[in-house]
């Protein structure tokens, strides 16, 4: 769809990339799309790139074309404990509780609600907090009662990283 919409522009190329964590990270995208590496401790500009996510690009376009500040954003509401998950355009300032209620509420009692992604999301103790311009996701999942243990040096993490790095270098 985006390829069709940008067909008439010589200076725009849309590349589709399959969903693979953590391919959304800007350094990974630059490597994938341009075949360039951002130097250690460097910025995307050091590789001749600027990376903007869709929400930021839309906010910039709205500011330039309409004179509008960011007043809404897309929020992904997901997790096995959300009755009806989905992606929603939400007004900045809407409470997390209101959004979860709109999705049919939370299923179960032992639930952790995080704002952000599954790995780096921030667990919430109160749900009467507003969506801000940086809120991209609300996740309701079963509370993890496992405890952290010391590394047993099995090497599986290195295998996963090595396989990802090899796959990320493959041209599409």
GROMACS .gro file of N, CA, C and O in nm, residues 74-125:
model
  208
   74UNK      N    1  -0.138   0.648   1.823
   74UNK     CA    2  -0.182   0.509   1.813
   74UNK      C    3  -0.125   0.434   1.933
   74UNK      O    4  -0.007   0.443   1.963
   75UNK      N    5  -0.212   0.362   2.002
   75UNK     CA    6  -0.172   0.282   2.118
   75UNK      C    7  -0.214   0.138   2.092
   75UNK      O    8  -0.331   0.112   2.061
   76UNK      N    9  -0.119   0.047   2.105
   76UNK     CA   10  -0.146  -0.096   2.091
   76UNK      C   11  -0.183  -0.149   2.230
   76UNK      O   12  -0.105  -0.138   2.324
   77UNK      N   13  -0.304  -0.202   2.243
   77UNK     CA   14  -0.348  -0.262   2.369
   77UNK      C   15  -0.350  -0.412   2.348
   77UNK      O   16  -0.420  -0.462   2.260
   78UNK      N   17  -0.268  -0.484   2.426
   78UNK     CA   18  -0.251  -0.626   2.401
   78UNK      C   19  -0.223  -0.703   2.529
   78UNK      O   20  -0.215  -0.645   2.636
   79UNK      N   21  -0.205  -0.832   2.516
   79UNK     CA   22  -0.175  -0.919   2.629
   79UNK      C   23  -0.285  -1.020   2.649
   79UNK      O   24  -0.401  -0.996   2.616
   80UNK      N   25  -0.247  -1.136   2.704
   80UNK     CA   26  -0.344  -1.244   2.723
   80UNK      C   27  -0.452  -1.210   2.824
   80UNK      O   28  -0.553  -1.279   2.831
   81UNK      N   29  -0.436  -1.105   2.901
   81UNK     CA   30  -0.536  -1.068   3.002
   81UNK      C   31  -0.627  -0.952   2.958
   81UNK      O   32  -0.706  -0.903   3.036
   82UNK      N   33  -0.614  -0.906   2.833
   82UNK     CA   34  -0.706  -0.804   2.779
   82UNK      C   35  -0.818  -0.876   2.705
   82UNK      O   36  -0.791  -0.959   2.618
   83UNK      N   37  -0.941  -0.844   2.739
   83UNK     CA   38  -1.056  -0.913   2.679
   83UNK      C   39  -1.061  -0.891   2.527
   83UNK      O   40  -1.078  -0.986   2.452
   84UNK      N   41  -1.049  -0.767   2.479
   84UNK     CA   42  -1.056  -0.738   2.335
   84UNK      C   43  -0.941  -0.646   2.295
   84UNK      O   44  -0.958  -0.524   2.287
   85UNK      N   45  -0.823  -0.703   2.269
   85UNK     CA   46  -0.707  -0.620   2.233
   85UNK      C   47  -0.724  -0.555   2.096
   85UNK      O   48  -0.808  -0.596   2.016
   86UNK      N   49  -0.642  -0.455   2.070
   86UNK     CA   50  -0.645  -0.389   1.940
   86UNK      C   51  -0.554  -0.268   1.937
   86UNK      O   52  -0.489  -0.235   2.037
   87UNK      N   53  -0.550  -0.203   1.822
   87UNK     CA   54  -0.476  -0.078   1.805
   87UNK      C   55  -0.577   0.034   1.795
   87UNK      O   56  -0.674   0.024   1.718
   88UNK      N   57  -0.553   0.141   1.871
   88UNK     CA   58  -0.652   0.249   1.881
   88UNK      C   59  -0.585   0.385   1.868
   88UNK      O   60  -0.473   0.404   1.916
   89UNK      N   61  -0.654   0.479   1.805
   89UNK     CA   62  -0.610   0.618   1.806
   89UNK      C   63  -0.668   0.679   1.932
   89UNK      O   64  -0.790   0.681   1.950
   90UNK      N   65  -0.580   0.725   2.021
   90UNK     CA   66  -0.619   0.769   2.154
   90UNK      C   67  -0.578   0.914   2.175
   90UNK      O   68  -0.466   0.953   2.140
   91UNK      N   69  -0.666   0.992   2.233
   91UNK     CA   70  -0.632   1.131   2.268
   91UNK      C   71  -0.530   1.131   2.382
   91UNK      O   72  -0.545   1.055   2.478
   92UNK      N   73  -0.428   1.213   2.370
   92UNK     CA   74  -0.332   1.230   2.479
   92UNK      C   75  -0.409   1.280   2.600
   92UNK      O   76  -0.494   1.369   2.588
   93UNK      N   77  -0.384   1.220   2.715
   93UNK     CA   78  -0.454   1.256   2.838
   93UNK      C   79  -0.560   1.154   2.879
   93UNK      O   80  -0.607   1.155   2.992
   94UNK      N   81  -0.600   1.066   2.786
   94UNK     CA   82  -0.697   0.961   2.819
   94UNK      C   83  -0.634   0.867   2.921
   94UNK      O   84  -0.519   0.830   2.910
   95UNK      N   85  -0.711   0.825   3.022
   95UNK     CA   86  -0.654   0.738   3.124
   95UNK      C   87  -0.641   0.594   3.073
   95UNK      O   88  -0.722   0.548   2.993
   96UNK      N   89  -0.538   0.526   3.121
   96UNK     CA   90  -0.515   0.386   3.086
   96UNK      C   91  -0.637   0.303   3.126
   96UNK      O   92  -0.679   0.214   3.052
   97UNK      N   93  -0.695   0.332   3.242
   97UNK     CA   94  -0.813   0.258   3.288
   97UNK      C   95  -0.927   0.271   3.188
   97UNK      O   96  -0.995   0.174   3.156
   98UNK      N   97  -0.951   0.393   3.135
   98UNK     CA   98  -1.057   0.415   3.036
   98UNK      C   99  -1.035   0.331   2.911
   98UNK      O  100  -1.130   0.275   2.856
   99UNK      N  101  -0.910   0.324   2.867
   99UNK     CA  102  -0.878   0.248   2.747
   99UNK      C  103  -0.901   0.098   2.771
   99UNK      O  104  -0.960   0.030   2.688
  100UNK      N  105  -0.856   0.048   2.887
  100UNK     CA  106  -0.877  -0.093   2.919
  100UNK      C  107  -1.026  -0.125   2.932
  100UNK      O  108  -1.072  -0.230   2.887
  101UNK      N  109  -1.102  -0.033   2.990
  101UNK     CA  110  -1.248  -0.051   2.999
  101UNK      C  111  -1.309  -0.059   2.860
  101UNK      O  112  -1.397  -0.142   2.833
  102UNK      N  113  -1.262   0.027   2.768
  102UNK     CA  114  -1.311   0.027   2.630
  102UNK      C  115  -1.284  -0.108   2.564
  102UNK      O  116  -1.362  -0.153   2.480
  103UNK      N  117  -1.174  -0.171   2.603
  103UNK     CA  118  -1.136  -0.302   2.547
  103UNK      C  119  -1.204  -0.417   2.620
  103UNK      O  120  -1.165  -0.533   2.603
  104UNK      N  121  -1.303  -0.389   2.701
  104UNK     CA  122  -1.376  -0.495   2.770
  104UNK      C  123  -1.318  -0.533   2.905
  104UNK      O  124  -1.364  -0.627   2.968
  105UNK      N  125  -1.216  -0.461   2.947
  105UNK     CA  126  -1.158  -0.486   3.079
  105UNK      C  127  -1.049  -0.592   3.078
  105UNK      O  128  -1.011  -0.646   2.974
  106UNK      N  129  -1.004  -0.622   3.198
  106UNK     CA  130  -0.897  -0.719   3.221
  106UNK      C  131  -0.960  -0.848   3.270
  106UNK      O  132  -1.052  -0.848   3.351
  107UNK      N  133  -0.907  -0.960   3.222
  107UNK     CA  134  -0.955  -1.093   3.261
  107UNK      C  135  -0.863  -1.148   3.368
  107UNK      O  136  -0.740  -1.153   3.349
  108UNK      N  137  -0.919  -1.188   3.481
  108UNK     CA  138  -0.839  -1.250   3.587
  108UNK      C  139  -0.796  -1.151   3.695
  108UNK      O  140  -0.821  -1.031   3.685
  109UNK      N  141  -0.733  -1.206   3.798
  109UNK     CA  142  -0.694  -1.126   3.913
  109UNK      C  143  -0.545  -1.095   3.920
  109UNK      O  144  -0.506  -0.985   3.952
  110UNK      N  145  -0.461  -1.192   3.892
  110UNK     CA  146  -0.317  -1.176   3.907
  110UNK      C  147  -0.258  -1.122   3.778
  110UNK      O  148  -0.202  -1.195   3.697
  111UNK      N  149  -0.276  -0.990   3.755
  111UNK     CA  150  -0.243  -0.928   3.628
  111UNK      C  151  -0.142  -0.815   3.650
  111UNK      O  152  -0.151  -0.739   3.745
  112UNK      N  153  -0.045  -0.807   3.558
  112UNK     CA  154   0.047  -0.695   3.556
  112UNK      C  155   0.015  -0.613   3.431
  112UNK      O  156   0.005  -0.669   3.321
  113UNK      N  157  -0.003  -0.483   3.448
  113UNK     CA  158  -0.024  -0.393   3.335
  113UNK      C  159   0.104  -0.311   3.318
  113UNK      O  160   0.154  -0.252   3.413
  114UNK      N  161   0.156  -0.314   3.196
  114UNK     CA  162   0.278  -0.240   3.163
  114UNK      C  163   0.247  -0.136   3.057
  114UNK      O  164   0.166  -0.160   2.968
  115UNK      N  165   0.315  -0.022   3.065
  115UNK     CA  166   0.310   0.077   2.958
  115UNK      C  167   0.440   0.065   2.881
  115UNK      O  168   0.548   0.070   2.940
  116UNK      N  169   0.430   0.045   2.750
  116UNK     CA  170   0.548   0.024   2.667
  116UNK      C  171   0.547  -0.118   2.612
  116UNK      O  172   0.442  -0.179   2.598
  117UNK      N  173   0.666  -0.170   2.586
  117UNK     CA  174   0.677  -0.303   2.527
  117UNK      C  175   0.691  -0.413   2.630
  117UNK      O  176   0.704  -0.386   2.750
  118UNK      N  177   0.691  -0.537   2.584
  118UNK     CA  178   0.696  -0.650   2.678
  118UNK      C  179   0.828  -0.660   2.754
  118UNK      O  180   0.830  -0.704   2.869
  119UNK      N  181   0.939  -0.618   2.695
  119UNK     CA  182   1.068  -0.631   2.760
  119UNK      C  183   1.103  -0.509   2.846
  119UNK      O  184   1.155  -0.522   2.955
  120UNK      N  185   1.076  -0.391   2.794
  120UNK     CA  186   1.117  -0.268   2.863
  120UNK      C  187   0.998  -0.189   2.919
  120UNK      O  188   1.016  -0.081   2.972
  121UNK      N  189   0.878  -0.245   2.907
  121UNK     CA  190   0.759  -0.176   2.957
  121UNK      C  191   0.766  -0.154   3.107
  121UNK      O  192   0.828  -0.231   3.180
  122UNK      N  193   0.703  -0.048   3.152
  122UNK     CA  194   0.706  -0.011   3.293
  122UNK      C  195   0.578  -0.059   3.361
  122UNK      O  196   0.468  -0.015   3.324
  123UNK      N  197   0.591  -0.151   3.458
  123UNK     CA  198   0.472  -0.199   3.529
  123UNK      C  199   0.402  -0.084   3.602
  123UNK      O  200   0.467   0.003   3.660
  124UNK      N  201   0.269  -0.085   3.598
  124UNK     CA  202   0.189   0.021   3.659
  124UNK      C  203   0.122  -0.031   3.786
  124UNK      O  204   0.066  -0.140   3.787
  125UNK      N  205   0.129   0.049   3.891
  125UNK     CA  206   0.057   0.014   4.013
  125UNK      C  207  -0.080   0.081   4.015
  125UNK      O  208  -0.172   0.034   4.079
   0.00000   0.00000   0.00000
